[in-house]
CSV table of C-alpha atoms and ligand atoms in Angstrom, one decimal:
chain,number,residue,atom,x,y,z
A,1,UNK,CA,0.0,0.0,0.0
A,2,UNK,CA,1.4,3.8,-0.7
A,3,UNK,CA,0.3,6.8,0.9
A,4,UNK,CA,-0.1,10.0,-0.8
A,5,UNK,CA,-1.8,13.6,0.0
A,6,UNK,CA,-3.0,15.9,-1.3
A,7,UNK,CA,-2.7,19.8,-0.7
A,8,UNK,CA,-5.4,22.0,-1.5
A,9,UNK,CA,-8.8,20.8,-1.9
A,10,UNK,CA,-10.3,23.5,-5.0
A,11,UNK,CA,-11.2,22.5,-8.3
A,12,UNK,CA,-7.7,20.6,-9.2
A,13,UNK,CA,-7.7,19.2,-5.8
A,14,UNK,CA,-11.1,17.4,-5.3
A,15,UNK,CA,-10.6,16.1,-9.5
A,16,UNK,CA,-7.3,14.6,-8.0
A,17,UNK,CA,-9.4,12.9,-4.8
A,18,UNK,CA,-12.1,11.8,-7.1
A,19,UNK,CA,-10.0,10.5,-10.0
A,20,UNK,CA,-8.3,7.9,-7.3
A,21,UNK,CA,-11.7,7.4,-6.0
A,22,UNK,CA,-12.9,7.1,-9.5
A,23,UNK,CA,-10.1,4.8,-11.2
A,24,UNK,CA,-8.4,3.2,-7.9
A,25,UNK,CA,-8.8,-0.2,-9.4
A,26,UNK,CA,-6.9,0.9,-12.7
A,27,UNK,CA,-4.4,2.9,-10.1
A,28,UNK,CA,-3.8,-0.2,-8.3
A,29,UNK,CA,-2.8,-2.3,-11.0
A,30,UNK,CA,-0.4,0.4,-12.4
A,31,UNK,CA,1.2,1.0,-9.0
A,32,UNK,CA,1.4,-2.6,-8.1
A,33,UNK,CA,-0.3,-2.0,-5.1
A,34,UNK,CA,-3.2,-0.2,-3.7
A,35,UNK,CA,-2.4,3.9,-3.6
A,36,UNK,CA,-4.6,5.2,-0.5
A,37,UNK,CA,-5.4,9.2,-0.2
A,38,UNK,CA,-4.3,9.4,3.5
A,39,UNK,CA,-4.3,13.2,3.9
A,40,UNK,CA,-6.0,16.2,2.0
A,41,UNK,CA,-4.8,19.7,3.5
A,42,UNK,CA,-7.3,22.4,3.8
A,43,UNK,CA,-8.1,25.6,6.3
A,44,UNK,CA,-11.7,24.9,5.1
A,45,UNK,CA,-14.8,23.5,6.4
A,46,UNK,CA,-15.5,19.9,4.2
A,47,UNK,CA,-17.3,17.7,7.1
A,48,UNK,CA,-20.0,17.5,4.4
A,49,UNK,CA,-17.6,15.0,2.3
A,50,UNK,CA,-17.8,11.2,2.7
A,51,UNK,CA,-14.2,11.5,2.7
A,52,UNK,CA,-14.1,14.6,5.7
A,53,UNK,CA,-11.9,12.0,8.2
A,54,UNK,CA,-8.8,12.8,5.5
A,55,UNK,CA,-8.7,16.6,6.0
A,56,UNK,CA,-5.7,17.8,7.8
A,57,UNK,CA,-5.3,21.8,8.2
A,58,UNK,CA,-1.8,21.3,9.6
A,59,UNK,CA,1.0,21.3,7.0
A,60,UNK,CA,3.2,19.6,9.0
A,61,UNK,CA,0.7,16.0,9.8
A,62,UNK,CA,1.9,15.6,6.1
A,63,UNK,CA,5.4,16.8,6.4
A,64,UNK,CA,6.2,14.2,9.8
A,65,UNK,CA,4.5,11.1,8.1
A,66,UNK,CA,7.2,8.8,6.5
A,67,UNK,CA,4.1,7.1,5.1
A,68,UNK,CA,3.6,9.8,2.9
A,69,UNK,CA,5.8,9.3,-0.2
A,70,UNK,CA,4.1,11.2,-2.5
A,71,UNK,CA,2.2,14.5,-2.5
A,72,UNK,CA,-0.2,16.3,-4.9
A,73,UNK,CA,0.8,20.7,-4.5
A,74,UNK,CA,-3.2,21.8,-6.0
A,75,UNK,CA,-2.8,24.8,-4.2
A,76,UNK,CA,-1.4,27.5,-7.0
A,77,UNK,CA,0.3,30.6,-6.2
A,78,UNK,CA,3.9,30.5,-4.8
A,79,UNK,CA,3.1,31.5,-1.4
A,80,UNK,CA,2.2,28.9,1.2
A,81,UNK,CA,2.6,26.1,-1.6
A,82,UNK,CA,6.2,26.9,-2.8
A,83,UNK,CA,6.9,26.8,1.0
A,84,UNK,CA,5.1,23.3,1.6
A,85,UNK,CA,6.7,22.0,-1.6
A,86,UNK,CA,10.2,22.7,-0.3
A,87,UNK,CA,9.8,21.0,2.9
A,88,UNK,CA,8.2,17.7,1.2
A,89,UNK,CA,11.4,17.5,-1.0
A,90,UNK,CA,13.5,18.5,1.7
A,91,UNK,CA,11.4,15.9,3.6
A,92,UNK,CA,12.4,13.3,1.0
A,93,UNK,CA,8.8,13.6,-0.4
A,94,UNK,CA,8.4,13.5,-4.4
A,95,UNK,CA,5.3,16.3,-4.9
A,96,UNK,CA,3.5,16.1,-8.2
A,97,UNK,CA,2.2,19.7,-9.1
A,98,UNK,CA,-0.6,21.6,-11.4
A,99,UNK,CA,0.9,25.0,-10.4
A,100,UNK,CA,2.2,26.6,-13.1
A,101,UNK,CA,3.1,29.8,-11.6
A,102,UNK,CA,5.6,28.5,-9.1
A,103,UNK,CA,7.0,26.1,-11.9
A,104,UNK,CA,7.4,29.3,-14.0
A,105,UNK,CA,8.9,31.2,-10.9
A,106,UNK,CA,11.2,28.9,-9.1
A,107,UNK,CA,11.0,25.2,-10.9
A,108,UNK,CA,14.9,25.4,-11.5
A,109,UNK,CA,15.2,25.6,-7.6
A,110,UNK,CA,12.7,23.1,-7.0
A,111,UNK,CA,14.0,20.2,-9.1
A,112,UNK,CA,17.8,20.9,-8.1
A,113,UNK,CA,16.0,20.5,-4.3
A,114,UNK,CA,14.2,16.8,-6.0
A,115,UNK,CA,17.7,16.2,-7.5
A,116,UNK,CA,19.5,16.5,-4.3
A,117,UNK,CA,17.0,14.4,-2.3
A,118,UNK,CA,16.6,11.7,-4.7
A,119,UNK,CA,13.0,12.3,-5.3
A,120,UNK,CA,10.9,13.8,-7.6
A,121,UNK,CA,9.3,17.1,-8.5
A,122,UNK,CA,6.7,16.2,-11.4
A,123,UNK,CA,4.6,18.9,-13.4
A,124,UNK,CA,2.9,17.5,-16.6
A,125,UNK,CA,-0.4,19.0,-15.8
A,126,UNK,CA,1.3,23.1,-15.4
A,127,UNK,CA,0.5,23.2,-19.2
A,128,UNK,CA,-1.9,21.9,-21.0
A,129,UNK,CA,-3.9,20.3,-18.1
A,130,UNK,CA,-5.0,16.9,-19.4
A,131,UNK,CA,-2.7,16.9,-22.7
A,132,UNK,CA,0.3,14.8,-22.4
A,133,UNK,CA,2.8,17.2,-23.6
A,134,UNK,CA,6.1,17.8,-21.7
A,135,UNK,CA,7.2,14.3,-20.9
A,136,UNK,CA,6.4,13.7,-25.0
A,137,UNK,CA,8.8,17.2,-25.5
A,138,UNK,CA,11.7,15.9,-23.0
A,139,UNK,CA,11.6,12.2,-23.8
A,140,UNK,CA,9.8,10.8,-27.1
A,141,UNK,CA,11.8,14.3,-29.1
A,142,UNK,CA,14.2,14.1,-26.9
A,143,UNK,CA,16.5,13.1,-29.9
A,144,UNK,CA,15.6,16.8,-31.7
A,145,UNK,CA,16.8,20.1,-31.3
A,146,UNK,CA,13.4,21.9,-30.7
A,147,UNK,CA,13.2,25.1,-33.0
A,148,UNK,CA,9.9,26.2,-32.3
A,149,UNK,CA,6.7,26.1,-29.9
A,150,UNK,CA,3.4,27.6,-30.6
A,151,UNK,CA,0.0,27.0,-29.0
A,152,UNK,CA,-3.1,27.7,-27.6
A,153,UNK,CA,-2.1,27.5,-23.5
A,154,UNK,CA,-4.9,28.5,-22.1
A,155,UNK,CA,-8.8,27.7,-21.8
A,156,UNK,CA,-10.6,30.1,-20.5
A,157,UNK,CA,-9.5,32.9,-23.1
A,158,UNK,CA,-10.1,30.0,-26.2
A,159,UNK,CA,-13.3,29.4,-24.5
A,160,UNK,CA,-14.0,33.2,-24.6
A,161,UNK,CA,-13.1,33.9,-28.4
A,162,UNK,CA,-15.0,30.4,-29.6
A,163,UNK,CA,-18.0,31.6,-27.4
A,164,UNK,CA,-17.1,35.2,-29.1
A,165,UNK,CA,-16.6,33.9,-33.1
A,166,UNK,CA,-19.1,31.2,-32.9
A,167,UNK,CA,-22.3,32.8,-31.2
A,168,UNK,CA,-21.7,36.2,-30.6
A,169,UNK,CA,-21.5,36.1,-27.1
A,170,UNK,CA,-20.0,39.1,-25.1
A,171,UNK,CA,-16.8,38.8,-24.0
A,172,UNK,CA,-18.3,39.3,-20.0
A,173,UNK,CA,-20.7,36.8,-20.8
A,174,UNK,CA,-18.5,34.1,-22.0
A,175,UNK,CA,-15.8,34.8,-19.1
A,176,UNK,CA,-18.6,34.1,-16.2
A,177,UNK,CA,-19.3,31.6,-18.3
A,178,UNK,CA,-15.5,29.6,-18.3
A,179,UNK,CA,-16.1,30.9,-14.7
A,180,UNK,CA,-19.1,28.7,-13.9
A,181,UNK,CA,-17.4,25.8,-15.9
A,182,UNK,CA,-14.2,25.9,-13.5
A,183,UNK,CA,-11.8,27.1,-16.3
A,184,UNK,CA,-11.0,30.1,-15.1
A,185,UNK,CA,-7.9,31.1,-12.6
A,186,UNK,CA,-9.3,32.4,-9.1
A,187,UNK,CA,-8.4,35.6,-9.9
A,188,UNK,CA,-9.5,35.8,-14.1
A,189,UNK,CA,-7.2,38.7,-14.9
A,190,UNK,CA,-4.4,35.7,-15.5
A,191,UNK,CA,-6.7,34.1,-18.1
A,192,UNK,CA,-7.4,37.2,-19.6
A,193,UNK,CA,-4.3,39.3,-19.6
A,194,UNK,CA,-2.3,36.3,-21.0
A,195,UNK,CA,-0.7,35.7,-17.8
A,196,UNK,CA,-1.6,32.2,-17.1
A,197,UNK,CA,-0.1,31.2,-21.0
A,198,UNK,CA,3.0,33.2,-20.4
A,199,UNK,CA,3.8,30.8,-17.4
A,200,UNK,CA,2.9,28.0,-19.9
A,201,UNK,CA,5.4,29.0,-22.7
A,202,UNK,CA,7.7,30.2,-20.0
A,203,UNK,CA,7.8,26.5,-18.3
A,204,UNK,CA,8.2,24.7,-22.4
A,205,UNK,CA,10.9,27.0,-23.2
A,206,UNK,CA,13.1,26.7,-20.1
A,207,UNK,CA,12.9,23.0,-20.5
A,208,UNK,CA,13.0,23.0,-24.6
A,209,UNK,CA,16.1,25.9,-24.7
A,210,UNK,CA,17.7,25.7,-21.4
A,211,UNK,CA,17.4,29.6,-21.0
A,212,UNK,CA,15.5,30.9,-17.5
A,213,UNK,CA,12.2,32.5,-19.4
A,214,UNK,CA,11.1,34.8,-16.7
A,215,UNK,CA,7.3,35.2,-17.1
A,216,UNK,CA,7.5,38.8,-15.6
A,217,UNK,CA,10.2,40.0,-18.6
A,218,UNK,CA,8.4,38.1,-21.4
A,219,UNK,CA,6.2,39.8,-23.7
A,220,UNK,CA,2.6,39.4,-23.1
A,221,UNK,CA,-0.7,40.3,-24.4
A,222,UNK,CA,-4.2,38.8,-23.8
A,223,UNK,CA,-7.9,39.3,-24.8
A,224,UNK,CA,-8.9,41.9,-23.0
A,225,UNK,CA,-9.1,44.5,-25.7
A,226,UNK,CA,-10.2,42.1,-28.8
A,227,UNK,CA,-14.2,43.1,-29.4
A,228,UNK,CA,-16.9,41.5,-31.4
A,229,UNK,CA,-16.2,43.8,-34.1
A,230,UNK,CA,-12.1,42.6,-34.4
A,231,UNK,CA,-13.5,38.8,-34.1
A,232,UNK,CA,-16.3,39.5,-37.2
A,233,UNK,CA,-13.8,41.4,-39.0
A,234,UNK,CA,-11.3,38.8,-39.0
A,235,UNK,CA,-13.8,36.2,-39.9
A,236,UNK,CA,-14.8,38.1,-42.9
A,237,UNK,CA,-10.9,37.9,-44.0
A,238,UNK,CA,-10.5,34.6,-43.6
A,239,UNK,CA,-9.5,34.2,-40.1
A,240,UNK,CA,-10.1,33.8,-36.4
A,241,UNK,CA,-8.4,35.6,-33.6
A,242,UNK,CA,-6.5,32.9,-30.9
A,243,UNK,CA,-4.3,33.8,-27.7
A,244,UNK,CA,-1.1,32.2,-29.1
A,245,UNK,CA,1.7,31.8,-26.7
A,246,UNK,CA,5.2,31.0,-28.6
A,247,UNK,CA,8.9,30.2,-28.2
A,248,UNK,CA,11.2,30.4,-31.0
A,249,UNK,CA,15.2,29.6,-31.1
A,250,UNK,CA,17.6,31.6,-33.2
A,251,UNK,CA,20.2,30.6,-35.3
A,252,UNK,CA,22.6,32.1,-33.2
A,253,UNK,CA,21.1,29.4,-30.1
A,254,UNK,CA,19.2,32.3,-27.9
A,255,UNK,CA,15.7,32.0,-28.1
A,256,UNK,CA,12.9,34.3,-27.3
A,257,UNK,CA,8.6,34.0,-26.1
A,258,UNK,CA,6.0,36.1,-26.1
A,259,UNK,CA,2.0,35.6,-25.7
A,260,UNK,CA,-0.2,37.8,-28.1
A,261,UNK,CA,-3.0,37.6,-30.0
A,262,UNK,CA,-2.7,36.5,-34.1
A,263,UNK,CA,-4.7,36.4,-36.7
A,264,UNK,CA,-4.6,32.7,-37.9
A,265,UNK,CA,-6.3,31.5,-41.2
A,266,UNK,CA,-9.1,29.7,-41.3
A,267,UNK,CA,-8.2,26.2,-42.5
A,268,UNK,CA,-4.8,26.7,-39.9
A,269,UNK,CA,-4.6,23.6,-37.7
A,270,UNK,CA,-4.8,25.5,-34.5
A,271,UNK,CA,-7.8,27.7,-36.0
A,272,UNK,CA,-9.7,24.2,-35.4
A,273,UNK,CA,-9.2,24.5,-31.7
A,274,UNK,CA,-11.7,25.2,-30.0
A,275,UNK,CA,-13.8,26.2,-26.7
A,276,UNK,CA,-11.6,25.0,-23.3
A,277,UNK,CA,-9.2,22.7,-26.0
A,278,UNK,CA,-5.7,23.6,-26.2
A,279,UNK,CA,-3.0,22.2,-28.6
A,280,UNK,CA,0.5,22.8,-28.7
A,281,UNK,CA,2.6,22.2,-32.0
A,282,UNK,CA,6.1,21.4,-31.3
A,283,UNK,CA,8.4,21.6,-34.3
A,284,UNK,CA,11.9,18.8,-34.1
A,285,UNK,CA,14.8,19.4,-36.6
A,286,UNK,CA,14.0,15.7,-37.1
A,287,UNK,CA,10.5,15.7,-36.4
A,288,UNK,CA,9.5,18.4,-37.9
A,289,UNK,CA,5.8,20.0,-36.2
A,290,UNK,CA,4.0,17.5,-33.6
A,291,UNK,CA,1.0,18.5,-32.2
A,292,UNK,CA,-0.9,17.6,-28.8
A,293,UNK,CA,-4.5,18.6,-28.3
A,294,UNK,CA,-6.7,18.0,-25.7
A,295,UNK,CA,-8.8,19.6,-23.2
A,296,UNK,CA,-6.8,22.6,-21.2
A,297,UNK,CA,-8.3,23.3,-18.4
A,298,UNK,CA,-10.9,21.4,-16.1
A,299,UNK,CA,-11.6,19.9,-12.7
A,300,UNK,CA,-10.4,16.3,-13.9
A,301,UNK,CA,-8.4,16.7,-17.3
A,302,UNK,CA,-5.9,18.1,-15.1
A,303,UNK,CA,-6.3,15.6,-12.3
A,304,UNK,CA,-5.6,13.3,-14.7
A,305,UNK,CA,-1.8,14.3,-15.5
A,306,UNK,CA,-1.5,15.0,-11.8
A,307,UNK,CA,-2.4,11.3,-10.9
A,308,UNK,CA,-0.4,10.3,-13.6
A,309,UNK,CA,2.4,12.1,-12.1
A,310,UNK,CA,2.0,11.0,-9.0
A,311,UNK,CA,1.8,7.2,-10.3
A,312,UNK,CA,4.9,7.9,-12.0
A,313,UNK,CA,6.9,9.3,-8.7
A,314,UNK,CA,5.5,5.9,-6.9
A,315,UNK,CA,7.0,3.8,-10.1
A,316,UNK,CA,10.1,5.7,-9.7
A,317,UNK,CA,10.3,5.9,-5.9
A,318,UNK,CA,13.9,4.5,-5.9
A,319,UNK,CA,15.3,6.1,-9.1
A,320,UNK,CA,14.5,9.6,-9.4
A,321,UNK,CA,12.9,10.5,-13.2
A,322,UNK,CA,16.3,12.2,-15.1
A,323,UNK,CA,14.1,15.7,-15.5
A,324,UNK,CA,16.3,18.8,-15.4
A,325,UNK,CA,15.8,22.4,-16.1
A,326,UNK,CA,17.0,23.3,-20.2
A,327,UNK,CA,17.6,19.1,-20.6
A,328,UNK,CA,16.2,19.7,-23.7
A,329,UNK,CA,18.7,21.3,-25.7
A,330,UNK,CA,22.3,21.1,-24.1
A,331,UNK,CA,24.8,20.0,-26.7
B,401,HSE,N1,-7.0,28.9,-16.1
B,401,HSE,C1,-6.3,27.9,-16.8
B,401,HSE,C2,-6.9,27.9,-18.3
B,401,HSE,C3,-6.5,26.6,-16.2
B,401,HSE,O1,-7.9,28.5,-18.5
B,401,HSE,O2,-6.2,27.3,-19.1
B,401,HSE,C4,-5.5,25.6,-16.7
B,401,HSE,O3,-4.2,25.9,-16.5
């Protein structure tokens, strides 16, 4: 039997609790062995849950129990959670993360603190919630140099501009709207302002280039000032507006991101993408473009590559997964 826990119990969190509820049958036979939720840390009130004899609002219950091997960070934001996460490394803990803005703002530190404790620090589901797409980047192409990233990173502003080209809908409308649904960051003005899919590119091109991408000095612009009128008059041209984020390296080796808006033709493969779907095209110098698509955002998408994260950690409990900031492109 292994132990986990999970910290934070918000939209992420109670997918991550309900997808081992949900699959534990699959989880055991994956793990070898059954995987029990022994802890989920929260300051709120859940004694309504089946499930309200697991909460914990004690950071350290987790921290002090050997039994724990492996912990889900659901939290987001890098205050409390960056903490937590140091102290279950330090604590020999591998944590398995959805939190793209501390992966963005202090990942390098983090895995060098996995490294040195032999365990590890896993974060599929930062970008692209359910789509499988940066173990695919750092292991099945890990064999090209990567010379370009483009993609839709984030579902709440694709979900905005489908809602937006396809039905007219107001831009207010459709954000309460990918509110309601759970897309949406707590605070929206991430979504919107192209924060959330600055991290994103950010995370892919610090691992693709081996550069730090700092998501406060990269260039980024969202959706707040694209209209109805912009989206019609683009479709009457032949396109549709998207929030593309974007990485590109240079023959010289130095790379550069930004996040903006584009005008993308209609019959372009990422003009297809639609509502809270995201897809990220990856081009290889051997490869040349791969793309991943899949839903983006979502209670249990992204509980999905967290489990799966986490199932991987228990795999690898005694050899840590070789993951290492800029892996991808050191020659
Ligand atoms: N708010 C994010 C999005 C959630 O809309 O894509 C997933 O990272």
């Amino acid at each position: 039997m292994v132990k986990v826990a999970i910290m934070g119990h918000g939209t992420v969190g109670s997918g991550v609790y309900e997808v081992f509820a949900m699959n534990a049958e699959k989880i055991a036979r994956v793990a070898e062995q059954p995987v029990e939720v022994k802890y989920v840390l929260d300051l709120r009130d859940f004694s309504h849950l089946p499930y309200a004899d697991k909460f914990v609002s004690d950071f350290s219950i987790i921290e002090n129990d050997p039994e724990v091997t492996v912990v889900a960070e659901v939290m987001g934001g890098t205050g409390a959670a960056y903490e937590f996460t140091k102290r279950c490394l330090n604590a020999g803990k591998s944590v398995c993360t959805s939190n793209k803005e501390l992966v963005a703002t202090h990942g390098e530190e983090l895995l060098a603190i996995a490294k040195e404790k032999n365990v590890n620090y896993l974060f599929e589901a930062s970008v692209g919630g359910g789509i499988p797409v940066i173990r695919p980047m750092m292991q099945c192409l890990a064999a090209n140099e990567i010379r370009e990233i483009r993609g839709i990173l984030n579902g709440t502003t694709n979900y905005i501009l489908s809602e937006m080209i396809h039905k007219g809908v107001s831009f207010e409308d459709a954000l309460k709207q990918a509110q309601a649904n759970g897309y949406a960051e707590k605070d929206p003005t991430a979504d919107i302002e192209g924060h959330d899919a600055c991290r994103k590119i950010c995370i892919l091109s610090d691992l693709a280039f081996g550069d730090k991408f700092d998501p406060n000095a990269v260039s980024c612009e969202g959706i707040s000032k694209i209209t109805l009128t912009d989206v019609e008059e683009a479709g009457k041209l032949g396109y549709v507006i998207k929030l593309i984020g974007r990485a590109v390296r240079c023959e010289d080796g130095t790379a550069y991101a930004y996040v903006a808006p584009h005008l993308i033709p209609k019959n372009h493969p990422l003009a297809a993408v639609e509502d809270v779907f995201n897809a990220i095209m990856i081009d290889g110098n051997a490869t040349g473009d791969v793309m991943f698509y899949g839903k983006g955002a979502g209670k249990l998408a992204t509980a999905s590559a967290v489990v799966a994260d986490m199932l991987d950690a228990i795999a690898h409990a005694e050899k840590r997964r070789p993951v290492e900031w800029g892996d991808g492109s050191k020659n």
